[in-house]
């Protein structure tokens, strides 16, 4: 599963796995009283991601681990203390956050559903048939992150939740189109079968990461769609209060800046993975000021 990029990056912990975040945002922008709850949610998602992605475990082993992880989530949500000692550093803080802030627990289960789906899809070397199926995956893998954060910020307006879904889905799609050269060799296929057929993209070319003119046209279309979705959701920045709203502005601009990078590469992400650099920060900040 792609990283939950709309979460701010908390301070490093004891995790042994090094991670690259696509859109890291300075933690000082996060309201101080929410840093611990946000970190608890972040580490819940990050640890599940590690179970699904890291190391040499088989798909069957990963799915069993995720099932055990889900049982600990259930125990924590029921205010029990019988969760596994191996994940106590995750579920202890998460349980406190669930109790204090009444987190919507189904959103946490949605994230685990997405991780399990990723493991199964990779195991079967399976992709997504059409856009609706891919967007449903984003509903599980990305949208819960934004809804959890809005819950912490006290933003519960139904329209705001839909705008958040647009931003989070756009961020997930941006990750997909940024990471094609990394994901495809790992058995992660996010260019849908329907879109490949529509643009005349041959499956063998995609599997070999060959940047054909048809593939370039397809990726260009995907980038345009992600940009439109992000711009649609961007109005949410005016509904999130205080410093959190400024953090969201930078998250949105980080996603849009990655799309600029992909465009600058002439959409050649089957062979090249664009990333943000330090010199992109002034551009993002300037654009954030004018949102």
PDB file of N, CA, C and O in Angstrom, residues 8 27-41 93 96-103 148-155 240-245 247:
ATOM      1  N   UNK A   8       0.997  14.196   8.860  1.00  0.00           N
ATOM      2  CA  UNK A   8       2.270  14.832   9.139  1.00  0.00           C
ATOM      3  C   UNK A   8       3.268  13.805   9.649  1.00  0.00           C
ATOM      4  O   UNK A   8       2.888  12.822  10.272  1.00  0.00           O
ATOM      5  N   UNK A  27       6.430  19.312  11.482  1.00  0.00           N
ATOM      6  CA  UNK A  27       5.546  18.949  12.579  1.00  0.00           C
ATOM      7  C   UNK A  27       5.098  20.158  13.397  1.00  0.00           C
ATOM      8  O   UNK A  27       4.077  20.094  14.067  1.00  0.00           O
ATOM      9  N   UNK A  28       5.877  21.263  13.367  1.00  0.00           N
ATOM     10  CA  UNK A  28       5.492  22.411  14.183  1.00  0.00           C
ATOM     11  C   UNK A  28       4.168  23.007  13.720  1.00  0.00           C
ATOM     12  O   UNK A  28       3.519  23.737  14.473  1.00  0.00           O
ATOM     13  N   UNK A  29       3.740  22.715  12.506  1.00  0.00           N
ATOM     14  CA  UNK A  29       2.457  23.218  12.031  1.00  0.00           C
ATOM     15  C   UNK A  29       1.284  22.490  12.669  1.00  0.00           C
ATOM     16  O   UNK A  29       0.164  22.980  12.665  1.00  0.00           O
ATOM     17  N   UNK A  30       1.543  21.305  13.175  1.00  0.00           N
ATOM     18  CA  UNK A  30       0.488  20.524  13.816  1.00  0.00           C
ATOM     19  C   UNK A  30       0.190  21.115  15.192  1.00  0.00           C
ATOM     20  O   UNK A  30       1.113  21.402  15.962  1.00  0.00           O
ATOM     21  N   UNK A  31      -1.087  21.316  15.547  1.00  0.00           N
ATOM     22  CA  UNK A  31      -1.404  21.814  16.896  1.00  0.00           C
ATOM     23  C   UNK A  31      -0.777  20.924  17.967  1.00  0.00           C
ATOM     24  O   UNK A  31      -0.852  19.702  17.888  1.00  0.00           O
ATOM     25  N   UNK A  32      -0.163  21.536  18.956  1.00  0.00           N
ATOM     26  CA  UNK A  32       0.618  20.783  19.944  1.00  0.00           C
ATOM     27  C   UNK A  32      -0.206  19.705  20.634  1.00  0.00           C
ATOM     28  O   UNK A  32       0.276  18.596  20.868  1.00  0.00           O
ATOM     29  N   UNK A  33      -1.474  20.010  20.957  1.00  0.00           N
ATOM     30  CA  UNK A  33      -2.279  19.047  21.708  1.00  0.00           C
ATOM     31  C   UNK A  33      -2.702  17.859  20.853  1.00  0.00           C
ATOM     32  O   UNK A  33      -3.209  16.862  21.386  1.00  0.00           O
ATOM     33  N   UNK A  34      -2.489  17.937  19.532  1.00  0.00           N
ATOM     34  CA  UNK A  34      -2.865  16.826  18.646  1.00  0.00           C
ATOM     35  C   UNK A  34      -1.666  16.044  18.140  1.00  0.00           C
ATOM     36  O   UNK A  34      -1.838  15.065  17.416  1.00  0.00           O
ATOM     37  N   UNK A  35      -0.465  16.445  18.535  1.00  0.00           N
ATOM     38  CA  UNK A  35       0.715  15.743  18.005  1.00  0.00           C
ATOM     39  C   UNK A  35       0.744  14.289  18.440  1.00  0.00           C
ATOM     40  O   UNK A  35       1.032  13.398  17.643  1.00  0.00           O
ATOM     41  N   UNK A  36       0.459  14.026  19.715  1.00  0.00           N
ATOM     42  CA  UNK A  36       0.476  12.642  20.192  1.00  0.00           C
ATOM     43  C   UNK A  36      -0.630  11.811  19.537  1.00  0.00           C
ATOM     44  O   UNK A  36      -0.369  10.689  19.081  1.00  0.00           O
ATOM     45  N   UNK A  37      -1.873  12.279  19.449  1.00  0.00           N
ATOM     46  CA  UNK A  37      -2.904  11.499  18.757  1.00  0.00           C
ATOM     47  C   UNK A  37      -2.577  11.240  17.281  1.00  0.00           C
ATOM     48  O   UNK A  37      -2.796  10.128  16.778  1.00  0.00           O
ATOM     49  N   UNK A  38      -2.042  12.250  16.596  1.00  0.00           N
ATOM     50  CA  UNK A  38      -1.691  12.058  15.197  1.00  0.00           C
ATOM     51  C   UNK A  38      -0.552  11.049  15.069  1.00  0.00           C
ATOM     52  O   UNK A  38      -0.572  10.182  14.188  1.00  0.00           O
ATOM     53  N   UNK A  39       0.417  11.133  15.965  1.00  0.00           N
ATOM     54  CA  UNK A  39       1.510  10.165  15.941  1.00  0.00           C
ATOM     55  C   UNK A  39       0.996   8.759  16.193  1.00  0.00           C
ATOM     56  O   UNK A  39       1.472   7.789  15.584  1.00  0.00           O
ATOM     57  N   UNK A  40       0.012   8.602  17.072  1.00  0.00           N
ATOM     58  CA  UNK A  40      -0.551   7.280  17.357  1.00  0.00           C
ATOM     59  C   UNK A  40      -1.207   6.690  16.113  1.00  0.00           C
ATOM     60  O   UNK A  40      -1.030   5.496  15.806  1.00  0.00           O
ATOM     61  N   UNK A  41      -1.957   7.511  15.380  1.00  0.00           N
ATOM     62  CA  UNK A  41      -2.594   7.036  14.150  1.00  0.00           C
ATOM     63  C   UNK A  41      -1.532   6.718  13.105  1.00  0.00           C
ATOM     64  O   UNK A  41      -1.599   5.691  12.411  1.00  0.00           O
ATOM     65  N   UNK A  93      -0.669   3.767  22.855  1.00  0.00           N
ATOM     66  CA  UNK A  93      -1.043   5.148  22.503  1.00  0.00           C
ATOM     67  C   UNK A  93      -2.326   5.241  21.678  1.00  0.00           C
ATOM     68  O   UNK A  93      -3.104   6.181  21.856  1.00  0.00           O
ATOM     69  N   UNK A  96      -5.345   4.990  23.942  1.00  0.00           N
ATOM     70  CA  UNK A  96      -5.558   6.252  24.660  1.00  0.00           C
ATOM     71  C   UNK A  96      -6.201   7.294  23.753  1.00  0.00           C
ATOM     72  O   UNK A  96      -7.107   8.030  24.166  1.00  0.00           O
ATOM     73  N   UNK A  97      -5.755   7.328  22.492  1.00  0.00           N
ATOM     74  CA  UNK A  97      -6.321   8.285  21.538  1.00  0.00           C
ATOM     75  C   UNK A  97      -7.768   7.943  21.213  1.00  0.00           C
ATOM     76  O   UNK A  97      -8.625   8.838  21.133  1.00  0.00           O
ATOM     77  N   UNK A  98      -8.066   6.669  21.052  1.00  0.00           N
ATOM     78  CA  UNK A  98      -9.442   6.260  20.771  1.00  0.00           C
ATOM     79  C   UNK A  98     -10.359   6.641  21.920  1.00  0.00           C
ATOM     80  O   UNK A  98     -11.495   7.081  21.714  1.00  0.00           O
ATOM     81  N   UNK A  99      -9.865   6.475  23.138  1.00  0.00           N
ATOM     82  CA  UNK A  99     -10.677   6.793  24.304  1.00  0.00           C
ATOM     83  C   UNK A  99     -10.873   8.292  24.471  1.00  0.00           C
ATOM     84  O   UNK A  99     -11.988   8.765  24.718  1.00  0.00           O
ATOM     85  N   UNK A 100      -9.784   9.041  24.304  1.00  0.00           N
ATOM     86  CA  UNK A 100      -9.842  10.487  24.542  1.00  0.00           C
ATOM     87  C   UNK A 100     -10.594  11.226  23.442  1.00  0.00           C
ATOM     88  O   UNK A 100     -11.350  12.166  23.708  1.00  0.00           O
ATOM     89  N   UNK A 101     -10.386  10.791  22.200  1.00  0.00           N
ATOM     90  CA  UNK A 101     -10.920  11.542  21.065  1.00  0.00           C
ATOM     91  C   UNK A 101     -12.053  10.824  20.328  1.00  0.00           C
ATOM     92  O   UNK A 101     -12.547  11.336  19.315  1.00  0.00           O
ATOM     93  N   UNK A 102     -12.460   9.665  20.840  1.00  0.00           N
ATOM     94  CA  UNK A 102     -13.572   8.917  20.236  1.00  0.00           C
ATOM     95  C   UNK A 102     -13.373   8.739  18.730  1.00  0.00           C
ATOM     96  O   UNK A 102     -14.220   9.112  17.907  1.00  0.00           O
ATOM     97  N   UNK A 103     -12.226   8.192  18.381  1.00  0.00           N
ATOM     98  CA  UNK A 103     -11.911   7.984  16.967  1.00  0.00           C
ATOM     99  C   UNK A 103     -12.954   7.098  16.298  1.00  0.00           C
ATOM    100  O   UNK A 103     -13.450   6.147  16.909  1.00  0.00           O
ATOM    101  N   UNK A 148      -9.927  10.747   9.656  1.00  0.00           N
ATOM    102  CA  UNK A 148      -9.442  10.661  11.031  1.00  0.00           C
ATOM    103  C   UNK A 148      -8.858  11.998  11.491  1.00  0.00           C
ATOM    104  O   UNK A 148      -9.101  12.452  12.620  1.00  0.00           O
ATOM    105  N   UNK A 149      -8.094  12.642  10.616  1.00  0.00           N
ATOM    106  CA  UNK A 149      -7.516  13.935  10.979  1.00  0.00           C
ATOM    107  C   UNK A 149      -8.596  14.999  11.149  1.00  0.00           C
ATOM    108  O   UNK A 149      -8.549  15.796  12.095  1.00  0.00           O
ATOM    109  N   UNK A 150      -9.558  15.033  10.249  1.00  0.00           N
ATOM    110  CA  UNK A 150     -10.640  16.005  10.401  1.00  0.00           C
ATOM    111  C   UNK A 150     -11.394  15.781  11.708  1.00  0.00           C
ATOM    112  O   UNK A 150     -11.816  16.738  12.365  1.00  0.00           O
ATOM    113  N   UNK A 151     -11.556  14.505  12.073  1.00  0.00           N
ATOM    114  CA  UNK A 151     -12.211  14.208  13.352  1.00  0.00           C
ATOM    115  C   UNK A 151     -11.424  14.830  14.508  1.00  0.00           C
ATOM    116  O   UNK A 151     -12.021  15.432  15.411  1.00  0.00           O
ATOM    117  N   UNK A 152     -10.110  14.698  14.485  1.00  0.00           N
ATOM    118  CA  UNK A 152      -9.293  15.300  15.539  1.00  0.00           C
ATOM    119  C   UNK A 152      -9.388  16.815  15.528  1.00  0.00           C
ATOM    120  O   UNK A 152      -9.361  17.463  16.582  1.00  0.00           O
ATOM    121  N   UNK A 153      -9.504  17.407  14.336  1.00  0.00           N
ATOM    122  CA  UNK A 153      -9.596  18.864  14.222  1.00  0.00           C
ATOM    123  C   UNK A 153     -10.995  19.380  14.524  1.00  0.00           C
ATOM    124  O   UNK A 153     -11.228  20.590  14.532  1.00  0.00           O
ATOM    125  N   UNK A 154     -11.955  18.466  14.747  1.00  0.00           N
ATOM    126  CA  UNK A 154     -13.315  18.883  15.041  1.00  0.00           C
ATOM    127  C   UNK A 154     -14.088  19.340  13.831  1.00  0.00           C
ATOM    128  O   UNK A 154     -15.085  20.065  13.962  1.00  0.00           O
ATOM    129  N   UNK A 155     -13.679  18.901  12.634  1.00  0.00           N
ATOM    130  CA  UNK A 155     -14.376  19.249  11.394  1.00  0.00           C
ATOM    131  C   UNK A 155     -15.201  18.037  10.964  1.00  0.00           C
ATOM    132  O   UNK A 155     -14.651  16.998  10.583  1.00  0.00           O
ATOM    133  N   UNK A 240     -10.406  24.124   7.583  1.00  0.00           N
ATOM    134  CA  UNK A 240      -9.595  23.538   8.655  1.00  0.00           C
ATOM    135  C   UNK A 240      -8.942  24.690   9.414  1.00  0.00           C
ATOM    136  O   UNK A 240      -8.251  25.519   8.819  1.00  0.00           O
ATOM    137  N   UNK A 241      -9.134  24.749  10.702  1.00  0.00           N
ATOM    138  CA  UNK A 241      -8.709  25.940  11.459  1.00  0.00           C
ATOM    139  C   UNK A 241      -7.211  25.993  11.729  1.00  0.00           C
ATOM    140  O   UNK A 241      -6.513  24.982  11.770  1.00  0.00           O
ATOM    141  N   UNK A 242      -6.714  27.218  11.898  1.00  0.00           N
ATOM    142  CA  UNK A 242      -5.389  27.474  12.431  1.00  0.00           C
ATOM    143  C   UNK A 242      -4.242  26.881  11.639  1.00  0.00           C
ATOM    144  O   UNK A 242      -4.267  26.805  10.410  1.00  0.00           O
ATOM    145  N   UNK A 243      -3.217  26.454  12.374  1.00  0.00           N
ATOM    146  CA  UNK A 243      -2.005  25.941  11.753  1.00  0.00           C
ATOM    147  C   UNK A 243      -2.276  24.664  10.968  1.00  0.00           C
ATOM    148  O   UNK A 243      -1.592  24.387   9.991  1.00  0.00           O
ATOM    149  N   UNK A 244      -3.268  23.896  11.409  1.00  0.00           N
ATOM    150  CA  UNK A 244      -3.603  22.669  10.680  1.00  0.00           C
ATOM    151  C   UNK A 244      -4.036  22.987   9.251  1.00  0.00           C
ATOM    152  O   UNK A 244      -3.743  22.240   8.314  1.00  0.00           O
ATOM    153  N   UNK A 245      -4.734  24.117   9.086  1.00  0.00           N
ATOM    154  CA  UNK A 245      -5.132  24.524   7.743  1.00  0.00           C
ATOM    155  C   UNK A 245      -3.932  24.851   6.879  1.00  0.00           C
ATOM    156  O   UNK A 245      -3.910  24.551   5.677  1.00  0.00           O
ATOM    157  N   UNK A 247      -0.946  23.530   7.299  1.00  0.00           N
ATOM    158  CA  UNK A 247      -0.314  22.249   7.000  1.00  0.00           C
ATOM    159  C   UNK A 247      -1.010  21.592   5.812  1.00  0.00           C
ATOM    160  O   UNK A 247      -0.359  21.056   4.907  1.00  0.00           O
TER     161      UNK A 247
END
